[in-house]
Short mmCIF file of C-alpha atoms (C1' of nucleotides) in Angstrom, two decimals:
data_model
loop_
_atom_site.label_atom_id
_atom_site.label_comp_id
_atom_site.label_asym_id
_atom_site.label_seq_id
_atom_site.Cartn_x
_atom_site.Cartn_y
_atom_site.Cartn_z
CA MET A 307 19.70 9.42 6.23
CA LEU A 308 22.20 12.51 7.62
CA ASP A 309 20.39 14.28 10.63
CA PRO A 310 18.69 17.27 8.63
CA GLN A 311 19.47 19.64 11.40
CA LEU A 312 23.71 19.33 10.41
CA LEU A 313 22.73 20.54 6.59
CA ARG A 314 21.16 23.30 8.13
CA ASN A 315 22.77 24.73 10.72
CA GLU A 316 26.14 23.23 10.15
CA LEU A 317 26.72 22.78 6.64
CA GLU A 318 30.17 23.50 5.68
CA GLN A 319 31.36 21.40 7.85
CA THR A 320 29.51 18.84 7.17
CA ALA A 321 30.41 18.82 3.10
CA ALA A 322 33.58 19.00 4.19
CA LYS A 323 33.28 15.63 5.68
CA LEU A 324 31.61 14.56 3.49
CA ALA A 325 33.93 14.92 1.04
CA HIS A 326 36.53 12.72 2.60
CA ARG A 327 34.37 10.41 2.28
CA GLY A 328 34.66 10.71 -1.19
CA TYR A 329 31.12 12.54 -2.11
CA GLN A 330 30.78 15.78 -2.74
CA LEU A 331 27.83 17.56 -1.94
CA ASP A 332 26.50 20.63 -4.05
CA VAL A 333 26.50 23.32 -1.48
CA ALA A 334 25.13 25.87 -3.22
CA ALA A 335 22.30 24.21 -4.83
CA TRP A 336 21.51 22.26 -1.23
CA GLN A 337 21.40 26.02 0.07
CA ALA A 338 19.19 27.31 -2.67
CA LEU A 339 16.80 24.18 -2.01
CA GLU A 340 16.41 24.85 1.87
CA GLN A 341 15.42 28.79 1.30
CA SER A 342 12.60 27.93 -1.46
CA ARG A 343 11.60 24.96 1.25
CA LYS A 344 11.15 27.51 3.88
CA ALA A 345 9.15 29.97 1.80
CA VAL A 346 7.28 27.43 0.42
CA GLN A 347 6.53 25.57 2.97
CA LEU A 348 5.75 29.19 5.59
CA GLU A 349 3.51 30.07 2.86
CA THR A 350 1.68 26.36 2.65
CA GLU A 351 1.12 26.02 5.78
CA ALA A 352 -0.30 29.77 6.33
CA LEU A 353 -2.73 29.04 3.50
CA GLN A 354 -3.86 25.76 5.13
CA ASN A 355 -4.46 27.39 8.08
CA LYS A 356 -6.62 30.48 6.56
CA ARG A 357 -8.55 27.58 4.46
CA THR A 358 -9.47 25.57 7.89
CA THR A 359 -9.66 28.58 9.67
CA ILE A 360 -12.65 30.07 7.35
CA SER A 361 -14.01 25.98 6.99
CA LYS A 362 -14.43 25.82 10.36
CA SER A 363 -16.17 29.42 11.00
CA ILE A 364 -18.83 27.95 7.88
CA GLY A 365 -19.83 25.22 9.63
CA GLN A 366 -20.40 26.98 12.87
CA ALA A 367 -22.51 29.23 10.96
CA LYS A 368 -24.57 26.78 9.40
CA GLY A 369 -25.29 25.59 12.68
CA ARG A 370 -26.22 28.88 13.51
CA GLY A 371 -28.91 29.10 10.33
CA GLU A 372 -26.75 31.81 8.69
CA ASP A 373 -25.93 32.91 5.21
CA VAL A 374 -22.51 31.18 4.36
CA GLN A 375 -22.39 32.74 1.02
CA PRO A 376 -20.09 35.44 1.55
CA LEU A 377 -17.42 33.26 3.41
CA LEU A 378 -17.52 30.38 0.86
CA ASP A 379 -16.78 33.27 -1.68
CA GLU A 380 -13.88 34.07 0.53
CA VAL A 381 -12.30 30.43 0.68
CA ALA A 382 -12.85 29.83 -3.11
CA ALA A 383 -9.75 32.20 -4.09
CA ILE A 384 -7.31 30.33 -1.43
CA GLY A 385 -7.94 26.89 -3.33
CA GLN A 386 -5.91 27.69 -6.28
CA SER A 387 -2.69 29.42 -4.39
CA LEU A 388 -3.00 26.74 -1.79
CA ASP A 389 -2.87 23.81 -4.77
CA GLU A 390 0.11 25.65 -6.18
CA SER A 391 1.82 25.95 -2.70
CA LYS A 392 1.76 22.27 -2.23
CA GLU A 393 2.62 21.37 -5.40
CA GLN A 394 5.79 23.09 -5.63
CA LEU A 395 6.84 22.39 -1.47
CA LYS A 396 6.34 18.66 -2.94
CA THR A 397 8.54 19.17 -5.85
CA ILE A 398 11.03 21.19 -3.41
CA LEU A 399 11.25 17.90 -1.16
CA ALA A 400 11.18 15.62 -3.60
CA GLN A 401 14.56 16.81 -4.66
CA MET A 402 16.12 17.63 -1.43
CA ASP A 403 14.70 13.72 -0.69
CA GLU A 404 17.07 13.00 -3.74
CA VAL A 405 19.83 14.62 -2.35
CA ILE A 406 19.97 13.24 1.45
CA LEU A 407 18.76 9.54 0.01
CA PHE A 408 22.32 9.54 -1.74
CA THR A 409 24.25 11.35 0.57
CA PRO A 410 26.70 8.56 3.21
CA ASN A 411 26.81 8.43 6.34
CA LEU A 412 29.70 10.92 8.46
CA ALA A 413 32.52 8.88 9.40
CA ASP A 414 33.68 8.87 13.18
CA ASP A 415 36.57 11.49 13.99
CA SER A 416 38.55 8.28 15.09
CA VAL A 417 38.50 6.84 11.52
CA PRO A 418 41.68 7.12 9.25
CA LEU A 419 41.32 10.12 6.79
CA GLY A 420 41.98 7.95 3.18
CA LYS A 421 40.70 7.56 0.03
CA ASP A 422 40.44 3.18 -0.88
CA GLU A 423 41.38 0.17 0.92
CA ASP A 424 45.49 1.35 0.46
CA ASP A 425 44.61 3.66 3.36
CA ASN A 426 42.80 1.11 5.78
CA VAL A 427 45.05 1.24 9.42
CA GLU A 428 45.77 -2.39 10.76
CA VAL A 429 44.60 -2.99 14.38
CA ARG A 430 46.00 -5.65 15.58
CA VAL A 431 46.95 -9.35 14.26
CA TRP A 432 46.10 -12.87 16.01
CA GLY A 433 47.57 -15.94 15.12
CA GLU A 434 50.99 -16.85 13.24
CA PRO A 435 50.09 -17.86 9.77
CA GLN A 436 51.56 -21.51 9.52
CA THR A 437 54.39 -22.85 7.57
CA TYR A 438 54.64 -25.57 5.09
CA ASP A 439 56.63 -27.69 4.19
CA PHE A 440 55.25 -28.79 0.77
CA ASP A 441 53.15 -26.71 -2.29
CA VAL A 442 50.24 -25.24 -0.76
CA LYS A 443 46.75 -25.38 -2.74
CA ASP A 444 44.16 -23.43 -2.95
CA HIS A 445 40.50 -23.94 -1.91
CA VAL A 446 39.43 -24.78 -5.45
CA GLU A 447 42.39 -27.50 -5.72
CA LEU A 448 41.73 -28.89 -2.61
CA GLY A 449 38.00 -29.01 -3.74
CA GLU A 450 38.22 -30.41 -6.34
CA HIS A 451 38.81 -33.75 -5.40
CA ASN A 452 35.48 -35.95 -5.82
CA LYS A 453 33.94 -33.11 -6.88
CA GLY A 454 33.97 -31.83 -3.00
CA LEU A 455 33.71 -28.30 -4.76
CA ASP A 456 32.22 -28.16 -7.66
CA ALA A 457 32.30 -24.65 -9.92
CA GLU A 458 31.90 -26.44 -13.27
CA SER A 459 28.34 -27.93 -11.99
CA ALA A 460 27.13 -25.36 -10.33
CA ALA A 461 27.79 -23.03 -13.46
CA ASN A 462 25.97 -25.23 -15.78
CA LEU A 463 22.96 -24.92 -13.05
CA SER A 464 22.98 -21.56 -12.54
CA GLY A 465 26.25 -19.52 -14.72
CA SER A 466 29.75 -18.03 -13.29
CA ARG A 467 29.83 -17.04 -9.32
CA PHE A 468 28.02 -19.90 -8.13
CA THR A 469 29.59 -23.01 -6.47
CA LEU A 470 27.91 -26.12 -5.93
CA LEU A 471 29.21 -28.65 -2.70
CA THR A 472 29.04 -32.25 -1.98
CA GLY A 473 29.84 -34.76 0.31
CA GLU A 474 31.78 -33.36 3.05
CA MET A 475 32.43 -29.85 2.10
CA ALA A 476 28.88 -29.49 2.59
CA GLN A 477 28.76 -31.13 5.59
CA LEU A 478 32.01 -29.10 7.02
CA HIS A 479 30.12 -25.72 4.84
CA ARG A 480 26.27 -26.82 7.54
CA ALA A 481 29.09 -27.62 10.49
CA LEU A 482 30.74 -24.09 10.01
CA ALA A 483 27.76 -22.12 10.33
CA GLN A 484 26.28 -24.32 13.37
CA PHE A 485 28.88 -23.51 15.41
CA MET A 486 28.96 -19.98 14.55
CA LEU A 487 25.41 -19.85 15.79
CA ASP A 488 25.71 -21.61 18.58
CA LYS A 489 28.61 -19.68 19.76
CA HIS A 490 26.85 -16.33 19.35
CA THR A 491 23.34 -17.35 20.89
CA GLN A 492 25.38 -19.51 23.92
CA SER A 493 28.44 -17.43 24.45
CA HIS A 494 27.69 -13.90 22.95
CA GLY A 495 24.37 -13.39 24.38
CA TYR A 496 22.33 -13.02 20.86
CA LYS A 497 19.14 -13.77 20.00
CA GLU A 498 18.45 -16.46 17.24
CA PHE A 499 16.19 -15.82 14.01
CA TYR A 500 14.78 -17.57 11.33
CA VAL A 501 14.06 -14.27 8.37
CA PRO A 502 11.95 -13.74 4.83
CA TYR A 503 14.84 -13.72 2.18
CA LEU A 504 12.86 -11.67 0.23
CA VAL A 505 12.19 -8.34 1.55
CA ASN A 506 10.13 -5.23 0.08
CA ALA A 507 11.96 -1.93 -1.34
CA GLN A 508 11.27 0.00 2.14
CA THR A 509 12.82 -2.54 4.29
CA MET A 510 15.91 -2.19 1.61
CA GLN A 511 15.61 1.52 2.20
CA GLY A 512 15.87 1.19 5.97
CA SER A 513 18.77 -0.35 6.22
CA GLY A 514 20.42 1.64 3.14
CA GLN A 515 20.81 -0.77 -0.12
CA LEU A 516 18.29 1.75 -1.61
CA PRO A 517 17.92 3.54 -3.97
CA LYS A 518 21.67 3.82 -4.32
CA PHE A 519 22.74 0.50 -4.54
CA ALA A 520 19.79 -0.92 -6.74
CA ASP A 521 21.87 -2.46 -9.19
CA ASP A 522 23.65 -4.80 -6.71
CA ALA A 523 20.40 -6.82 -5.92
CA PHE A 524 18.73 -9.26 -7.26
CA ILE A 525 14.70 -8.11 -7.73
CA THR A 526 11.77 -10.15 -7.96
CA GLU A 527 8.81 -9.87 -10.48
CA ASP A 528 7.08 -8.44 -8.26
CA GLU A 529 9.13 -5.97 -6.99
CA ARG A 530 11.12 -7.82 -3.54
CA TYR A 531 14.53 -8.12 -3.33
CA LEU A 532 16.65 -11.23 -2.15
CA ILE A 533 18.16 -10.12 0.71
CA PRO A 534 22.66 -9.07 0.37
CA THR A 535 22.72 -9.71 4.03
CA ALA A 536 21.09 -10.78 6.84
CA GLU A 537 21.44 -7.27 8.55
CA VAL A 538 18.40 -6.14 6.22
CA PRO A 539 15.43 -7.58 7.79
CA LEU A 540 16.89 -8.00 11.21
CA THR A 541 17.67 -4.10 11.73
CA ASN A 542 14.40 -3.39 10.07
CA LEU A 543 13.09 -5.52 12.74
CA VAL A 544 12.56 -2.39 14.83
CA ALA A 545 11.82 -0.17 11.95
CA ASP A 546 8.42 2.50 12.99
CA THR A 547 8.92 1.21 16.78
CA ILE A 548 9.73 3.17 20.37
CA ILE A 549 11.50 0.45 22.25
CA ASP A 550 11.49 0.74 26.38
CA GLU A 551 15.16 1.33 26.86
CA ALA A 552 14.82 -1.13 29.41
CA GLU A 553 14.77 -3.26 26.20
CA LEU A 554 18.34 -2.41 24.83
CA PRO A 555 20.46 -3.51 23.97
CA ILE A 556 19.16 -5.95 20.97
CA LYS A 557 21.15 -8.85 19.93
CA MET A 558 20.61 -10.93 17.06
CA THR A 559 21.90 -13.13 14.94
CA ALA A 560 20.79 -15.10 11.91
CA HIS A 561 22.28 -17.57 9.33
CA THR A 562 21.01 -16.68 5.90
CA PRO A 563 21.83 -17.11 2.38
CA CYS A 564 23.20 -13.38 0.92
CA PHE A 565 22.10 -12.68 -2.90
CA ARG A 566 24.67 -9.91 -4.47
CA ARG A 567 24.20 -9.00 -8.25
CA GLU A 568 28.03 -8.30 -7.71
CA ALA A 569 27.73 -5.43 -10.25
CA GLY A 570 30.97 -3.72 -10.41
CA SER A 571 32.84 -6.56 -9.68
CA TYR A 572 34.29 -8.55 -13.53
CA GLY A 573 37.45 -10.34 -13.50
CA LYS A 574 37.58 -10.04 -9.76
CA ASP A 575 37.62 -13.26 -7.89
CA THR A 576 36.74 -15.08 -10.83
CA LYS A 577 38.48 -18.15 -9.18
CA GLY A 578 36.97 -20.12 -6.62
CA MET A 579 33.88 -19.30 -4.27
CA ILE A 580 35.76 -16.37 -2.65
CA ARG A 581 32.70 -13.89 -4.36
CA GLN A 582 29.46 -15.41 -5.15
CA HIS A 583 26.40 -14.23 -6.34
CA GLN A 584 24.82 -16.78 -3.67
CA PHE A 585 26.38 -17.33 0.11
CA GLU A 586 25.58 -17.99 3.55
CA LYS A 587 26.34 -15.71 6.32
CA VAL A 588 25.72 -15.88 9.71
CA GLU A 589 25.51 -12.03 10.82
CA MET A 590 24.99 -10.47 14.14
CA VAL A 591 22.81 -7.47 14.52
CA GLN A 592 23.00 -5.17 17.45
CA ILE A 593 20.30 -2.11 18.60
CA VAL A 594 21.58 -0.36 21.24
CA HIS A 595 21.45 3.18 23.70
CA PRO A 596 23.13 6.42 21.23
CA ASP A 597 25.86 6.17 24.05
CA LYS A 598 26.55 2.95 23.97
CA SER A 599 27.32 2.16 20.27
CA PHE A 600 31.08 2.46 20.29
CA GLU A 601 31.19 0.34 23.30
CA ALA A 602 29.19 -2.46 21.39
CA LEU A 603 31.47 -1.92 17.96
CA GLU A 604 34.10 -3.19 19.86
CA GLU A 605 32.38 -5.87 21.76
CA MET A 606 30.68 -7.19 18.49
CA THR A 607 34.08 -7.17 16.51
CA GLY A 608 35.65 -8.94 19.76
CA HIS A 609 32.54 -11.93 18.87
CA ALA A 610 33.83 -12.35 15.04
CA GLU A 611 36.81 -12.62 16.28
CA ALA A 612 35.91 -15.23 18.53
CA ILE A 613 35.06 -17.30 16.04
CA LEU A 614 38.61 -17.35 14.02
CA GLN A 615 39.94 -17.81 17.33
CA ASP A 616 38.05 -20.56 18.31
CA LEU A 617 39.06 -22.02 14.49
CA GLY A 618 42.82 -21.06 15.15
CA LEU A 619 42.52 -19.19 11.96
CA PRO A 620 45.30 -16.72 11.84
CA TYR A 621 43.78 -13.32 10.87
CA ARG A 622 44.32 -9.31 11.15
CA VAL A 623 42.03 -6.68 12.17
CA ILE A 624 41.91 -3.07 10.66
CA VAL A 625 39.94 -0.08 10.68
CA LEU A 626 38.04 0.86 7.26
CA CYS A 627 39.60 4.64 6.67
CA THR A 628 37.25 7.05 5.48
CA GLY A 629 37.28 6.30 1.77
CA ASP A 630 36.87 2.80 1.55
CA MET A 631 33.71 2.57 4.37
CA GLY A 632 29.94 1.06 3.34
CA PHE A 633 27.50 4.38 2.50
CA SER A 634 25.44 3.50 5.82
CA ALA A 635 28.65 3.04 8.35
CA THR A 636 30.31 5.89 10.56
CA LYS A 637 33.20 3.02 11.64
CA THR A 638 33.62 -0.24 10.33
CA TYR A 639 36.27 -2.91 11.11
CA ASP A 640 37.18 -5.99 8.85
CA LEU A 641 38.38 -9.03 10.01
CA GLU A 642 40.57 -10.77 7.34
CA VAL A 643 41.71 -14.02 7.72
CA TRP A 644 44.88 -15.28 6.76
CA VAL A 645 44.56 -17.20 2.86
CA PRO A 646 47.61 -19.91 2.61
CA ALA A 647 47.23 -19.75 -1.35
CA GLN A 648 47.30 -16.49 -1.68
CA ASN A 649 49.59 -15.59 1.14
CA THR A 650 47.51 -12.89 2.11
CA TYR A 651 44.69 -12.28 4.54
CA ARG A 652 41.37 -11.55 3.10
CA GLU A 653 38.17 -10.05 4.07
CA ILE A 654 36.04 -12.59 6.08
CA SER A 655 33.96 -10.13 8.28
CA SER A 656 32.90 -6.62 8.11
CA VAL A 657 31.60 -5.00 12.00
CA SER A 658 29.76 -1.37 11.48
CA ASN A 659 28.26 1.24 13.60
CA CYS A 660 25.93 3.31 11.80
CA VAL A 661 25.33 5.24 14.57
CA ASP A 662 21.47 7.28 13.58
CA PHE A 663 21.77 6.63 10.61
CA GLN A 664 19.64 3.52 9.76
CA SER A 665 17.65 4.43 12.54
CA ARG A 666 16.44 7.83 11.40
CA ARG A 667 15.44 6.07 8.10
CA MET A 668 13.39 3.31 9.49
CA LYS A 669 12.02 5.64 12.39
CA ALA A 670 13.61 3.10 15.15
CA ARG A 671 13.48 5.36 18.45
CA PHE A 672 13.55 4.33 21.83
CA ARG A 673 11.96 6.12 25.28
CA SER A 674 13.63 6.45 28.40
CA PRO A 675 12.18 7.53 31.49
CA GLU A 676 14.43 10.63 31.67
CA VAL A 677 13.61 12.20 28.51
CA LYS A 678 10.39 12.74 27.39
CA LYS A 679 11.10 12.79 23.44
CA PRO A 680 11.58 9.28 21.87
CA GLN A 681 15.83 9.48 20.58
CA LEU A 682 16.96 7.63 18.02
CA VAL A 683 18.57 3.58 18.63
CA HIS A 684 21.87 3.43 17.20
CA THR A 685 22.20 0.15 14.94
CA LEU A 686 25.46 -1.93 14.16
CA ASN A 687 25.84 -4.74 11.90
CA GLY A 688 28.78 -7.62 11.62
CA SER A 689 29.48 -10.62 10.06
CA GLY A 690 30.03 -13.55 12.11
CA LEU A 691 31.03 -14.97 9.94
CA ALA A 692 30.56 -15.39 6.44
CA VAL A 693 30.79 -19.29 5.66
CA GLY A 694 31.95 -19.35 2.60
CA ARG A 695 34.88 -17.68 3.15
CA THR A 696 35.54 -19.63 6.53
CA LEU A 697 34.74 -22.81 4.32
CA ILE A 698 38.00 -21.25 2.50
CA ALA A 699 40.01 -20.27 5.10
CA VAL A 700 39.43 -23.95 7.00
CA LEU A 701 40.46 -25.94 4.09
CA GLU A 702 43.51 -23.76 3.15
CA ASN A 703 44.88 -23.21 6.46
CA TYR A 704 44.25 -26.97 7.46
CA GLN A 705 45.53 -29.08 4.34
CA GLN A 706 47.97 -31.55 4.31
CA ALA A 707 50.45 -32.62 2.09
CA ASP A 708 48.28 -35.56 0.51
CA GLY A 709 45.22 -33.22 0.08
CA SER A 710 43.13 -34.27 3.35
CA VAL A 711 42.30 -31.51 5.56
CA LEU A 712 41.64 -31.68 9.11
CA VAL A 713 38.56 -31.11 10.93
CA PRO A 714 39.19 -28.32 13.95
CA GLU A 715 38.14 -28.90 16.73
CA VAL A 716 35.05 -27.29 17.49
CA LEU A 717 33.62 -28.42 14.46
CA GLN A 718 34.04 -32.28 14.89
CA LYS A 719 31.16 -32.55 17.05
CA TYR A 720 29.07 -31.25 13.82
CA MET A 721 30.84 -33.58 11.55
CA ALA A 722 29.91 -37.05 13.57
CA GLY A 723 33.00 -37.06 15.41
CA LYS A 724 35.58 -37.12 12.01
CA THR A 725 38.69 -35.25 12.29
CA VAL A 726 40.08 -35.14 9.02
CA ILE A 727 38.21 -35.14 5.99
CA ASN A 728 39.87 -36.95 2.70
CA LEU A 729 37.95 -36.29 -0.43
CA ALA A 730 40.13 -38.08 -2.52
CA SER A 731 39.66 -41.07 -0.67
CA ALA A 732 35.83 -40.96 -0.25
"C1'" G B 864 -6.85 -18.32 -7.07
"C1'" G B 865 -12.66 -17.17 -5.45
"C1'" A B 866 -16.06 -15.45 -1.20
"C1'" G B 867 -16.70 -12.31 2.92
"C1'" A B 868 -15.03 -9.28 7.34
"C1'" G B 869 -11.62 -5.57 9.36
"C1'" U B 870 -7.12 -2.00 10.13
"C1'" U B 871 -8.43 4.49 14.45
"C1'" G B 872 -3.06 6.89 20.37
"C1'" G B 873 1.32 2.49 24.21
"C1'" C B 874 -3.03 -1.61 24.09
"C1'" C B 875 -8.29 -2.51 24.17
"C1'" G B 876 -12.40 0.51 21.87
"C1'" A B 877 -15.95 4.47 20.19
"C1'" G B 878 -16.94 7.66 16.27
"C1'" C B 879 -19.34 7.04 10.03
"C1'" G B 880 -19.00 14.98 6.19
"C1'" G B 881 -17.86 20.55 10.30
"C1'" C B 882 -17.79 21.82 17.62
"C1'" U B 883 -13.09 14.94 16.37
"C1'" G B 884 -6.14 15.01 17.43
"C1'" A B 885 -9.91 11.95 18.42
"C1'" A B 886 -15.22 9.55 23.37
"C1'" G B 887 -14.83 5.77 27.34
"C1'" G B 888 -12.27 1.96 29.37
"C1'" C B 889 -7.28 -0.25 30.60
"C1'" G B 890 -1.81 0.73 31.43
"C1'" C B 891 1.99 4.54 32.88
"C1'" U B 892 3.26 9.22 35.55
"C1'" C B 893 1.99 12.98 39.64
"C1'" C B 894 -0.62 14.61 43.96
"C1'" C B 895 -4.47 13.64 47.59
"C1'" C B 896 -6.75 10.46 50.83
"C1'" U B 897 -6.46 5.54 52.89
"C1'" G B 898 -1.38 3.24 59.40
"C1'" C B 899 -0.53 -2.47 55.75
"C1'" U B 900 -3.03 -4.86 51.16
"C1'" A B 901 -7.19 -3.73 48.45
"C1'" A B 902 -9.88 0.29 47.08
"C1'" G B 903 -11.23 5.63 46.19
"C1'" G B 904 -10.47 11.37 44.51
"C1'" G B 905 -7.84 14.95 41.13
"C1'" A B 906 -4.56 16.07 37.01
"C1'" G B 907 -1.42 14.43 32.91
"C1'" U B 908 -0.12 11.21 28.99
"C1'" A B 909 0.59 10.34 20.64
"C1'" U B 910 3.88 11.23 16.43
"C1'" G B 911 6.65 13.67 13.01
"C1'" G B 912 7.59 18.50 10.68
"C1'" G B 913 8.01 24.09 10.54
"C1'" U B 914 8.81 29.00 12.57
"C1'" C B 915 12.58 30.34 16.95
"C1'" A B 916 19.86 31.40 18.98
"C1'" A B 917 16.55 28.37 21.86
"C1'" A B 918 12.75 27.59 25.15
"C1'" A B 919 7.15 29.18 25.11
"C1'" G B 920 3.97 29.87 21.91
"C1'" C B 921 2.28 29.75 17.84
"C1'" C B 922 1.85 26.67 13.10
"C1'" C B 923 1.32 22.20 9.74
"C1'" A B 924 0.49 17.50 9.05
"C1'" U B 925 -0.99 12.53 10.66
"C1'" C B 926 -7.32 7.90 12.42
"C1'" G B 927 -3.14 1.60 7.06
"C1'" A B 928 -0.71 3.56 2.36
"C1'" G B 929 -1.75 6.73 -2.02
"C1'" G B 930 -5.32 9.36 -4.58
"C1'" G B 931 -10.09 12.05 -5.12
"C1'" U B 932 -15.02 14.34 -4.05
"C1'" U B 933 -15.99 18.41 -0.65
"C1'" C B 934 -15.73 25.24 1.34
"C1'" A B 935 -14.59 21.22 4.89
"C1'" A B 936 -12.78 14.21 5.20
"C1'" A B 937 -11.37 9.12 10.72
"C1'" U B 938 -15.99 9.67 7.84
"C1'" C B 939 -18.31 9.60 1.36
"C1'" C B 940 -15.52 7.21 -3.85
"C1'" C B 941 -11.10 4.81 -5.93
"C1'" U B 942 -6.28 1.84 -6.24
"C1'" C B 943 -2.39 -0.52 -3.40
"C1'" A B 944 -1.01 -3.87 1.01
"C1'" C B 945 -1.64 -6.03 5.32
"C1'" U B 946 -4.74 -8.88 9.26
"C1'" C B 947 -8.96 -12.70 10.01
"C1'" U B 948 -12.27 -16.67 8.55
"C1'" C B 949 -14.67 -19.81 4.46
"C1'" C B 950 -13.69 -22.68 0.52
"C1'" G B 951 -9.54 -24.41 -3.07
"C1'" C B 952 -4.74 -25.43 -4.07
"C1'" C B 953 0.51 -27.52 -1.52
"C1'" A B 954 5.97 -28.17 1.56
#
RNA sequence: GGAGAGUUGGCCGAGCGGCUGAAGGCGCUCCCCUGCUAAGGGAGUAUGGGUCAAAAGCCCAUCGAGGGUUCAAAUCCCUCACUCUCCGCCA
């Protein structure tokens, strides 16, 4: 949620910045709302004050044993207009909420202007894509041996966009998640969490998934939502709290399944396990002092990169342009890993600084000894990494001519020492 | 699933129609006193919003959430959420 003061004092500039993100704020309509809000709120509060004052004097008069009828007559007149005024104010505030809850965060000034993913800017490249002296197979082919990766069975069980992993493939998948968690907790200073996978509507709103993206989430009969990312429960842990400044930064990580409807993605990435309704992810979340959030963004991006580097997977870092960023973010880096079969880089991680956008929605604040008032924290989140996509990257980048796959060294201890998996011979 | 008890400020806890944004205690901050330590005395200490160029001031809201009764609700009524205890069921 944007700072309401921005929409009051710098409306034109704010609208211009929102336009960069492809969001048109109806400035005139907003101004009209704001004007009536002010008028109606003032009137409501004045009436309220008047009534309270008289009510108190009724109490006092009664205490002295005086006749209170004149006062009762006086207050009777207030009732109706107060009710009307309150109702009016409620309507106006609801309309304003409607606008503000659907308005995305502002992009940081350092973010390149642009319309869509074609305008994203490459920041750096790490590693050298390997050349193969044989025809490279994609992860689907590599996984099909002995049904290590079985889309058909998954489809029978659940429908499209699900995957079943078996044997060494499932083991490798687990190894990846284990490795990532260990790295973040042991080397990067994150605390590990096990979180609920079902959350309520308020939690989804706190991190920005609701109300705008209701169609992207699975909802249960009792109106809970399957988490689309561990960012949702982790970030909301500080909802409605006032943290001691000394406790910042808070660094959290969790390995969870993620559930997404993928409502708008018909026909995209239908082959293999690139885009699924259910996938695993190790997520990083940081709650930081507002002065430190951009620093933390770089650090977190580095934490995600470290996983890819340890796995020896070539990747590049791009900064998303204004038009391609997510709703809550003010700046986002994507990590894209090399996918040999597609001869291109594909997104494997997204690291965002949301500044105070989520914390304002969640009322997540901190108190510092110098400042009397509680201040909003800044929140960041990043994948470290998407496990399924990392599995794909490992399979394809470590494949050999015979269809076997070498196990990256850092994973071997999670694979009972195996150095190669050969599903065909399993 | 059944029965009961609860939810008040950073924490504990009183209040059960008006003088209560809320006693008292703990904690914290500042001051005084005390040659250390311990103890003592005094003052202060919720959050959000509005008004304002801003501050001060003033106003409004908030005692789990939402609604209702009333001139007036932390206090009465209804609905919901959560916590705890006992019973049942269960990985």
